[in-house]
JSON list of C-alpha atoms in Angstrom, two decimals:
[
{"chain": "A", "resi": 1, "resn": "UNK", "atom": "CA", "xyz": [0.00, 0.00, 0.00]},
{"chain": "A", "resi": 2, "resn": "UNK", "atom": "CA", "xyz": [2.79, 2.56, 0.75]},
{"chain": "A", "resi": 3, "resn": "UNK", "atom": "CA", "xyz": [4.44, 1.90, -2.66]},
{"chain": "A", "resi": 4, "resn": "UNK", "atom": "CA", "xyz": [0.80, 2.99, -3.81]},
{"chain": "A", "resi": 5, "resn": "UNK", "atom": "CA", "xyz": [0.42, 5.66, -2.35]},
{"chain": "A", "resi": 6, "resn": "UNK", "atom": "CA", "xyz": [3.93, 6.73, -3.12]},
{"chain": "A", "resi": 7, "resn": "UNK", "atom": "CA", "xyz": [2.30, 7.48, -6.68]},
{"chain": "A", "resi": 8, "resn": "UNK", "atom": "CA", "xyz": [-0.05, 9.84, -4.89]},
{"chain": "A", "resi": 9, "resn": "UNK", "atom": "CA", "xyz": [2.51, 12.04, -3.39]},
{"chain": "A", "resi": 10, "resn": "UNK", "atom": "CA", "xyz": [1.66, 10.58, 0.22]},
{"chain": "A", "resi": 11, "resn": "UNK", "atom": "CA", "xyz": [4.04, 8.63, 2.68]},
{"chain": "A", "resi": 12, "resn": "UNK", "atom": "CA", "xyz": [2.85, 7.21, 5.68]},
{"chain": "A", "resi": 13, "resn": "UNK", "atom": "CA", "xyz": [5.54, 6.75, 8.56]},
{"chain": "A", "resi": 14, "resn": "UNK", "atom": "CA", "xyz": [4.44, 5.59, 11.95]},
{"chain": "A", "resi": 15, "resn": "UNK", "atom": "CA", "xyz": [7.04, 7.09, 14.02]},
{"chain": "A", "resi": 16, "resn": "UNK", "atom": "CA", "xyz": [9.21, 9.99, 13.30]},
{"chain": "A", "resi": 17, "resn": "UNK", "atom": "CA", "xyz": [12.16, 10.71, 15.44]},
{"chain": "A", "resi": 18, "resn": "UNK", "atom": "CA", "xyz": [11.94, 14.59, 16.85]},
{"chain": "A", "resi": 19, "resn": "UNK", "atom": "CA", "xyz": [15.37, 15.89, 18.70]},
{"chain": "A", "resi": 20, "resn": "UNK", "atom": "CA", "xyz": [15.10, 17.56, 22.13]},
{"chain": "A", "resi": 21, "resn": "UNK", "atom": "CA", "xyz": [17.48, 19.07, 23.87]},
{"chain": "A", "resi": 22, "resn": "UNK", "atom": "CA", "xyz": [17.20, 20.04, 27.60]},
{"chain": "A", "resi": 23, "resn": "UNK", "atom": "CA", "xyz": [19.35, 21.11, 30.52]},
{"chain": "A", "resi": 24, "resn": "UNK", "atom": "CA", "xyz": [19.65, 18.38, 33.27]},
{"chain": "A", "resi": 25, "resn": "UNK", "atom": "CA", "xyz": [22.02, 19.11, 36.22]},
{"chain": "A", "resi": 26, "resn": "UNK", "atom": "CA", "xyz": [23.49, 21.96, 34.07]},
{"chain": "A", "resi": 27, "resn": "UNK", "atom": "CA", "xyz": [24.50, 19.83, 30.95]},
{"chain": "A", "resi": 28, "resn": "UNK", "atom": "CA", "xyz": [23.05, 19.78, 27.82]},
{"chain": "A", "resi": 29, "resn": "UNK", "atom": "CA", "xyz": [21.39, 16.26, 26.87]},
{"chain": "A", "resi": 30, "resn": "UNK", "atom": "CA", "xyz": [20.00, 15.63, 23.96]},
{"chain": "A", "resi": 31, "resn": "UNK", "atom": "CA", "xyz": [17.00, 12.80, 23.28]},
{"chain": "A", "resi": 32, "resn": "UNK", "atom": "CA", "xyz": [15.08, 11.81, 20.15]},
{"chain": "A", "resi": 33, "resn": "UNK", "atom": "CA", "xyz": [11.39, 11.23, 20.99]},
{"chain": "A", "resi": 34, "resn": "UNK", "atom": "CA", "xyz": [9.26, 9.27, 18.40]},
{"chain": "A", "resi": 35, "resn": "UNK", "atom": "CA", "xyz": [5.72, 10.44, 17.67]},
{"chain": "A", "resi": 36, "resn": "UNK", "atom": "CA", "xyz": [3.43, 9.33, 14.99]},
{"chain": "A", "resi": 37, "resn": "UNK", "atom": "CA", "xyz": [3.58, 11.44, 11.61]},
{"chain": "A", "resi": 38, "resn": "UNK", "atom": "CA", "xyz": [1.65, 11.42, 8.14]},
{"chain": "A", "resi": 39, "resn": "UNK", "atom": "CA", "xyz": [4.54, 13.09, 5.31]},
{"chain": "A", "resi": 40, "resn": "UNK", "atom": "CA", "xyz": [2.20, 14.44, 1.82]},
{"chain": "A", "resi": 41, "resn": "UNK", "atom": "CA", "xyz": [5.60, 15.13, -0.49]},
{"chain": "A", "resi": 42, "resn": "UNK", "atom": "CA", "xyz": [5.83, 16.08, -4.23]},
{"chain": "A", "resi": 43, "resn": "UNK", "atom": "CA", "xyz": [7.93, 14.44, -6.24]},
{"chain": "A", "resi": 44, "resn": "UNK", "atom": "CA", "xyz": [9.68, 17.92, -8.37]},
{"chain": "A", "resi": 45, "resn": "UNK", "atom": "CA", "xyz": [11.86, 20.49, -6.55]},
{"chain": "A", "resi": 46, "resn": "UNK", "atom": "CA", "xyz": [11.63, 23.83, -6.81]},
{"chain": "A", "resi": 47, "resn": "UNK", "atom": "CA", "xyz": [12.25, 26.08, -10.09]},
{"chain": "A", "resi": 48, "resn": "UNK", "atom": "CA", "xyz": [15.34, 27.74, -8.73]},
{"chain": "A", "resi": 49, "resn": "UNK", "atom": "CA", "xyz": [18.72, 26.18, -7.09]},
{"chain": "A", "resi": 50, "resn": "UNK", "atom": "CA", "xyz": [18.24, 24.35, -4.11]},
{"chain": "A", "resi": 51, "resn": "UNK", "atom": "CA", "xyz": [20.89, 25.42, -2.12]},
{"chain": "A", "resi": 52, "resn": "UNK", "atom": "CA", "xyz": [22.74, 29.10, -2.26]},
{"chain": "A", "resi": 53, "resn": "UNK", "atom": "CA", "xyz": [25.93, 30.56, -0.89]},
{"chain": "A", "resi": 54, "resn": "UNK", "atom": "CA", "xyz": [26.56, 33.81, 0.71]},
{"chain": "A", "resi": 55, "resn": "UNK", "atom": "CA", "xyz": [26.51, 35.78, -2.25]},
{"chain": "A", "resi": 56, "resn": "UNK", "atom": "CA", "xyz": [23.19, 34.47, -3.03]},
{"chain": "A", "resi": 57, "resn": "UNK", "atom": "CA", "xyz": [21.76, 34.76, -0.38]},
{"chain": "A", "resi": 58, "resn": "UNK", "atom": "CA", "xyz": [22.74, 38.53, 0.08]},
{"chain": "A", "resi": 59, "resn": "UNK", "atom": "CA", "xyz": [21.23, 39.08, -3.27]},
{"chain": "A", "resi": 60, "resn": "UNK", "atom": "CA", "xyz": [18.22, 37.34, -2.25]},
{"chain": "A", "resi": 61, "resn": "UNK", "atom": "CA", "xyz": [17.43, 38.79, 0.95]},
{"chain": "A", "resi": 62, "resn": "UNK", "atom": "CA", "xyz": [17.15, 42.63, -1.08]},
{"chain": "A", "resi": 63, "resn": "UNK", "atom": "CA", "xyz": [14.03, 41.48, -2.65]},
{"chain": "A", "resi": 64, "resn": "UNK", "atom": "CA", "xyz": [10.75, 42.16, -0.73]},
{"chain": "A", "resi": 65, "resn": "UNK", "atom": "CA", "xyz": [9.37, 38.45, -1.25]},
{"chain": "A", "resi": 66, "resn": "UNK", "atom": "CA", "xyz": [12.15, 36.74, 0.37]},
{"chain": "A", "resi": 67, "resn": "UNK", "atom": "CA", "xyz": [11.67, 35.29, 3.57]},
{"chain": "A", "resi": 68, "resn": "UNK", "atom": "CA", "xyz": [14.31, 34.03, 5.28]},
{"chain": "A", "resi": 69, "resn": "UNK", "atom": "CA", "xyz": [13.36, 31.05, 8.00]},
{"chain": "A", "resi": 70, "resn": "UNK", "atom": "CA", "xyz": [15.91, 29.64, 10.57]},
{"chain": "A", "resi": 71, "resn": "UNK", "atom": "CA", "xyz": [14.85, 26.36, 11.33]},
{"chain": "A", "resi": 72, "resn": "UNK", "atom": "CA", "xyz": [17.46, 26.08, 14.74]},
{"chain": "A", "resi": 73, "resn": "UNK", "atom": "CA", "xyz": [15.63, 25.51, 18.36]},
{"chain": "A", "resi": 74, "resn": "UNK", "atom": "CA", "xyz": [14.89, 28.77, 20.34]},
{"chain": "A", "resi": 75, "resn": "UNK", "atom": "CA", "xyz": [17.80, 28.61, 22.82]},
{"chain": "A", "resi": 76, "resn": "UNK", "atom": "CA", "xyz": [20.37, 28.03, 19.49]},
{"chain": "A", "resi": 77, "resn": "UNK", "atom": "CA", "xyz": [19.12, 31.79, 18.25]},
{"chain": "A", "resi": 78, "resn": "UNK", "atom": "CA", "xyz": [18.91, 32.69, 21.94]},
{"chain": "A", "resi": 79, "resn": "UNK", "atom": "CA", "xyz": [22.86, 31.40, 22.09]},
{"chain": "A", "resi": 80, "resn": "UNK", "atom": "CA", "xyz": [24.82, 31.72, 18.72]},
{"chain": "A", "resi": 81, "resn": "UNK", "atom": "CA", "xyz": [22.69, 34.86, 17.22]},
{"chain": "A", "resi": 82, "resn": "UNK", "atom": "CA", "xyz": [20.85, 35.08, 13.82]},
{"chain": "A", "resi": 83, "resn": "UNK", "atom": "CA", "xyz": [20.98, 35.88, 10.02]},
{"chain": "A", "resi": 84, "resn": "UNK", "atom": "CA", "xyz": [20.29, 39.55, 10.02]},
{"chain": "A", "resi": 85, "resn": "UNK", "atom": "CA", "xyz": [16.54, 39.78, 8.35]},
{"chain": "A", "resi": 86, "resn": "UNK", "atom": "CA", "xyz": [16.05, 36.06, 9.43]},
{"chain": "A", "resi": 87, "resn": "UNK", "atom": "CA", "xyz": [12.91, 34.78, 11.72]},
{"chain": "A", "resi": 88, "resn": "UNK", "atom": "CA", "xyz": [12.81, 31.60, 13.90]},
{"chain": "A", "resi": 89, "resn": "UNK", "atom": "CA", "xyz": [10.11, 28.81, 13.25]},
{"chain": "A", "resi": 90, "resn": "UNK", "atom": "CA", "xyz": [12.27, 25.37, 14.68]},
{"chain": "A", "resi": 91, "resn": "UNK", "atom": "CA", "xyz": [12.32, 22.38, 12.29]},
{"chain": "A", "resi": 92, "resn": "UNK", "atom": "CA", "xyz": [9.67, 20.82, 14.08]},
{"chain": "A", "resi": 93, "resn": "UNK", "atom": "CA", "xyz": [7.39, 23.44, 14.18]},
{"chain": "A", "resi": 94, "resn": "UNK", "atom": "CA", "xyz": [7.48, 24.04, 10.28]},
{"chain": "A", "resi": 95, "resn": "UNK", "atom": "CA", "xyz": [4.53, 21.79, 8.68]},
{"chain": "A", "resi": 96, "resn": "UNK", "atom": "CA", "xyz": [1.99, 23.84, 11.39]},
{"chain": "A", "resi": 97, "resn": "UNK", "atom": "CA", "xyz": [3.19, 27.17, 10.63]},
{"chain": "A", "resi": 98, "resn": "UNK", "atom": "CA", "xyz": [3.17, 27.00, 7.04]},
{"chain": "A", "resi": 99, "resn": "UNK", "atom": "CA", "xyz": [-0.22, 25.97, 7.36]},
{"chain": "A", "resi": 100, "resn": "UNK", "atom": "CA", "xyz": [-1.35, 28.51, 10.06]},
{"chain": "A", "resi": 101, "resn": "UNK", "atom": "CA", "xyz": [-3.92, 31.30, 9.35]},
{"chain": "A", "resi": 102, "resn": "UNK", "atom": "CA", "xyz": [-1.95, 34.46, 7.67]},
{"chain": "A", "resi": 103, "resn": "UNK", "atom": "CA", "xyz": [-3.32, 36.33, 10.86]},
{"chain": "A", "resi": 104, "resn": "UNK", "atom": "CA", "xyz": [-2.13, 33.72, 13.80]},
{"chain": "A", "resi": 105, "resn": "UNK", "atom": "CA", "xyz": [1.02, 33.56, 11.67]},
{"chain": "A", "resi": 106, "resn": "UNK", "atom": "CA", "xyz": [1.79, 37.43, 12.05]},
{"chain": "A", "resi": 107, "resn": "UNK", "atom": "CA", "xyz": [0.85, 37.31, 15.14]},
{"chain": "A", "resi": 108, "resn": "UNK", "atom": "CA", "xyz": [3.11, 34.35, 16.49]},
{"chain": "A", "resi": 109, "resn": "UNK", "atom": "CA", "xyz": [6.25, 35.11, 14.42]},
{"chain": "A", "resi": 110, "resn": "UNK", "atom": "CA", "xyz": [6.25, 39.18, 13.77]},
{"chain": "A", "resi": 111, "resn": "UNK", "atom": "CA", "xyz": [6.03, 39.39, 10.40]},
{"chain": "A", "resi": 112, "resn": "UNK", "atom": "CA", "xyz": [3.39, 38.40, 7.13]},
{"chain": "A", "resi": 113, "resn": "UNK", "atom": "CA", "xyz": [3.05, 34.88, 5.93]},
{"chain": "A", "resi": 114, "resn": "UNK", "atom": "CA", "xyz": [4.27, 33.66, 2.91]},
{"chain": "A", "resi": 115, "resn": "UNK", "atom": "CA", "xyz": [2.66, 32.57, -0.03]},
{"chain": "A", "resi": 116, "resn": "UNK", "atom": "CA", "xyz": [3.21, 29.61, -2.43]},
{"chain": "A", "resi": 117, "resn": "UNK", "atom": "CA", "xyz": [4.69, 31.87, -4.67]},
{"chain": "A", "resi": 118, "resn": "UNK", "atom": "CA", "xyz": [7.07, 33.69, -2.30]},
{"chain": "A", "resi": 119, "resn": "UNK", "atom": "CA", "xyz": [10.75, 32.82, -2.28]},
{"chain": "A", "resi": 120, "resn": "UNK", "atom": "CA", "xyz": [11.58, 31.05, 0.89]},
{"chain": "A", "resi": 121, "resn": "UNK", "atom": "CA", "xyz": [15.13, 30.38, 2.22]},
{"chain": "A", "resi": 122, "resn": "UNK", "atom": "CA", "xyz": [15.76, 27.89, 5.07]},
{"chain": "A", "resi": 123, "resn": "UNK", "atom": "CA", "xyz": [19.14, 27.93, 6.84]},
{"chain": "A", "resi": 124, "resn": "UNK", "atom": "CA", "xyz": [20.20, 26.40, 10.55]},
{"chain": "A", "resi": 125, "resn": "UNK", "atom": "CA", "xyz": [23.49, 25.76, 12.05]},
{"chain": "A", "resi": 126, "resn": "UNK", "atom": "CA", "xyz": [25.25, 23.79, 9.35]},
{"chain": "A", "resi": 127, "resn": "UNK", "atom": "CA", "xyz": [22.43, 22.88, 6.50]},
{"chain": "A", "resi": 128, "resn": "UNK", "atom": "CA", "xyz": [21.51, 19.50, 7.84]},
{"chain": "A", "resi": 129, "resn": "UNK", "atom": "CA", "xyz": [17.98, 21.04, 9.01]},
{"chain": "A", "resi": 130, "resn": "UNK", "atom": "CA", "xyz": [17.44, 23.86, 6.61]},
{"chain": "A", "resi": 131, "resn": "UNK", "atom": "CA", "xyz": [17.46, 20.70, 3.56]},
{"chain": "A", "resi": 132, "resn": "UNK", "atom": "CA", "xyz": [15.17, 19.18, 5.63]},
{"chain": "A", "resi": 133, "resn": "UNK", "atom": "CA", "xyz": [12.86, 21.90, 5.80]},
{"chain": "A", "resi": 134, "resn": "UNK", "atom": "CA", "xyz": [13.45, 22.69, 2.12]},
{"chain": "A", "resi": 135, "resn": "UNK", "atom": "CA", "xyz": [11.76, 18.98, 1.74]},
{"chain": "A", "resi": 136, "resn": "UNK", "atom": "CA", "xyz": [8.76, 20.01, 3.82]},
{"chain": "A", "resi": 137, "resn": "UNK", "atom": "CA", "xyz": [8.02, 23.53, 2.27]},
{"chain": "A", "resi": 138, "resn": "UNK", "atom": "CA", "xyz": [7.86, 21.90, -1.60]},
{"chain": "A", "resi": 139, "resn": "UNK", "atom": "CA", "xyz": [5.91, 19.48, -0.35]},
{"chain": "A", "resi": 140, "resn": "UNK", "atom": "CA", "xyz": [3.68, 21.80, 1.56]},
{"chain": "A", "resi": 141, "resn": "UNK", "atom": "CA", "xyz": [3.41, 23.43, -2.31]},
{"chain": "A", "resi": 142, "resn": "UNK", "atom": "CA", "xyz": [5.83, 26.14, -2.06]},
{"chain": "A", "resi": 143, "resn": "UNK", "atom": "CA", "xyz": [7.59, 26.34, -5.37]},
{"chain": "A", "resi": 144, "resn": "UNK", "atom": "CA", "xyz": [10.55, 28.89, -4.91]},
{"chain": "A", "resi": 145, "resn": "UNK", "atom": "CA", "xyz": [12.39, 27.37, -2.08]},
{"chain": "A", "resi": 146, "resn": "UNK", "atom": "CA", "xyz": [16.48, 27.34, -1.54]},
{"chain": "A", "resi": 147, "resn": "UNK", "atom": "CA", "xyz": [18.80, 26.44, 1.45]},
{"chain": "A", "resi": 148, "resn": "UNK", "atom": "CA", "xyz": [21.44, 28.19, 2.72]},
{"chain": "A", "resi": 149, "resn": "UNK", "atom": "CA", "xyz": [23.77, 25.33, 3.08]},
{"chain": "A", "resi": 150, "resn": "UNK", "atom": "CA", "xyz": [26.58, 26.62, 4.95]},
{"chain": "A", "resi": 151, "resn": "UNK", "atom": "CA", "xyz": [23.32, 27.67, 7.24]},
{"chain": "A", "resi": 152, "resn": "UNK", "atom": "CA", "xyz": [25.05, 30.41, 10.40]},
{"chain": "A", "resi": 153, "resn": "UNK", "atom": "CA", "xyz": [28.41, 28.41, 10.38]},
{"chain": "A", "resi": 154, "resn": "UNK", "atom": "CA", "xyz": [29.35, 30.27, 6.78]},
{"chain": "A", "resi": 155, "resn": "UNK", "atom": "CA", "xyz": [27.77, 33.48, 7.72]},
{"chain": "A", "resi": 156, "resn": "UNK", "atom": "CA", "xyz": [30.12, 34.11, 10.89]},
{"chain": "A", "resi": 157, "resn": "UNK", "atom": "CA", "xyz": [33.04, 33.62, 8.49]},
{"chain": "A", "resi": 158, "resn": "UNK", "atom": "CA", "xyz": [31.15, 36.86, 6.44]},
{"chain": "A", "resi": 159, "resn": "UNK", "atom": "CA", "xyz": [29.41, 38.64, 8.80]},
{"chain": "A", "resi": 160, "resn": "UNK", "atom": "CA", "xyz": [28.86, 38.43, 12.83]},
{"chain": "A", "resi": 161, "resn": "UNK", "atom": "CA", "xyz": [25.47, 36.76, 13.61]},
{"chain": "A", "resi": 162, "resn": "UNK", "atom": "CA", "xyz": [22.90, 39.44, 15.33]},
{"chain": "A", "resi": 163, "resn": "UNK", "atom": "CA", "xyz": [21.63, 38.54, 18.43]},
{"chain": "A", "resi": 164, "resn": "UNK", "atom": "CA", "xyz": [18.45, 38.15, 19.50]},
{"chain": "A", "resi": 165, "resn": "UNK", "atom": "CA", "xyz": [16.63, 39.85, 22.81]}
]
């Protein structure tokens, strides 16, 4: 049945692993916790380059329908600092957000939703996450979406990382 529905843009996964990290005796630890999770995927990428540099991305973040999404947990912006014109919605927050209503959306992360249309760049720590939510967005049915592979990692080596209040 899965391969079926494979031809129907849907894959069905019973568990998917989620990463938490917490503070236990005044040490990070990190734990995966499995919950149960329906995937709805596409099976084309998006029109432009997947994945951007610097450069790029500098050009990119001029243009008014850019958004610019760092998919890192809170306390990682909270820590290391942010892309300058970047907003934080973590990795596993993504599929709901994208899918909020364009007022509870404004409302929860300062600024207007995207659209389908919009371009929308993902970067994190290193690009592990930011390809990840690349994969989520097209299939969500956004169809100009890049990663910023070298994610905050690369930028520090251009720029120092704002920090957030």
């Amino acid at each position: 049945m899965s391969a079926w529905l494979s031809l129907f843009g849907v894959s069905l996964r019973t568990l998917c692993a989620r990463h938490v990290h917490h503070v236990v005796q005044g040490r990070l630890v990190h734990r995966q916790v499995l919950s149960p999770q329906i995937v709805i995927f596409r099976g084309f990428s998006s029109s432009l380059s997947e994945t951007i540099k610097y450069e790029e991305l500098k050009d990119l973040l001029k243009k008014e329908s850019t958004f610019l999404i760092d998919v890192r947990e809170p306390w990682e912006v909270k820590e290391y600092g942010v892309i300058r014109d970047s907003f934080n919605i973590p990795l596993g927050d993504l599929v709901q957000a994208l899918q909020m209503d364009p007022k509870d959306f404004e409302e929860k992360y300062q600024t207007k939703m995207p659209i389908k249309s919009d371009t929308l760049v993902f970067s994190c720590l290193a690009g592990i996450r930011s390809k990840k939510a690349l994969d989520t967005a097209v299939s969500l049915g956004f169809t100009s979406v890049q990663h910023y592979a070298g994610g905050l990692d690369d930028w520090a080596k251009h720029e120092l990382p704002e920090k957030k209040p």
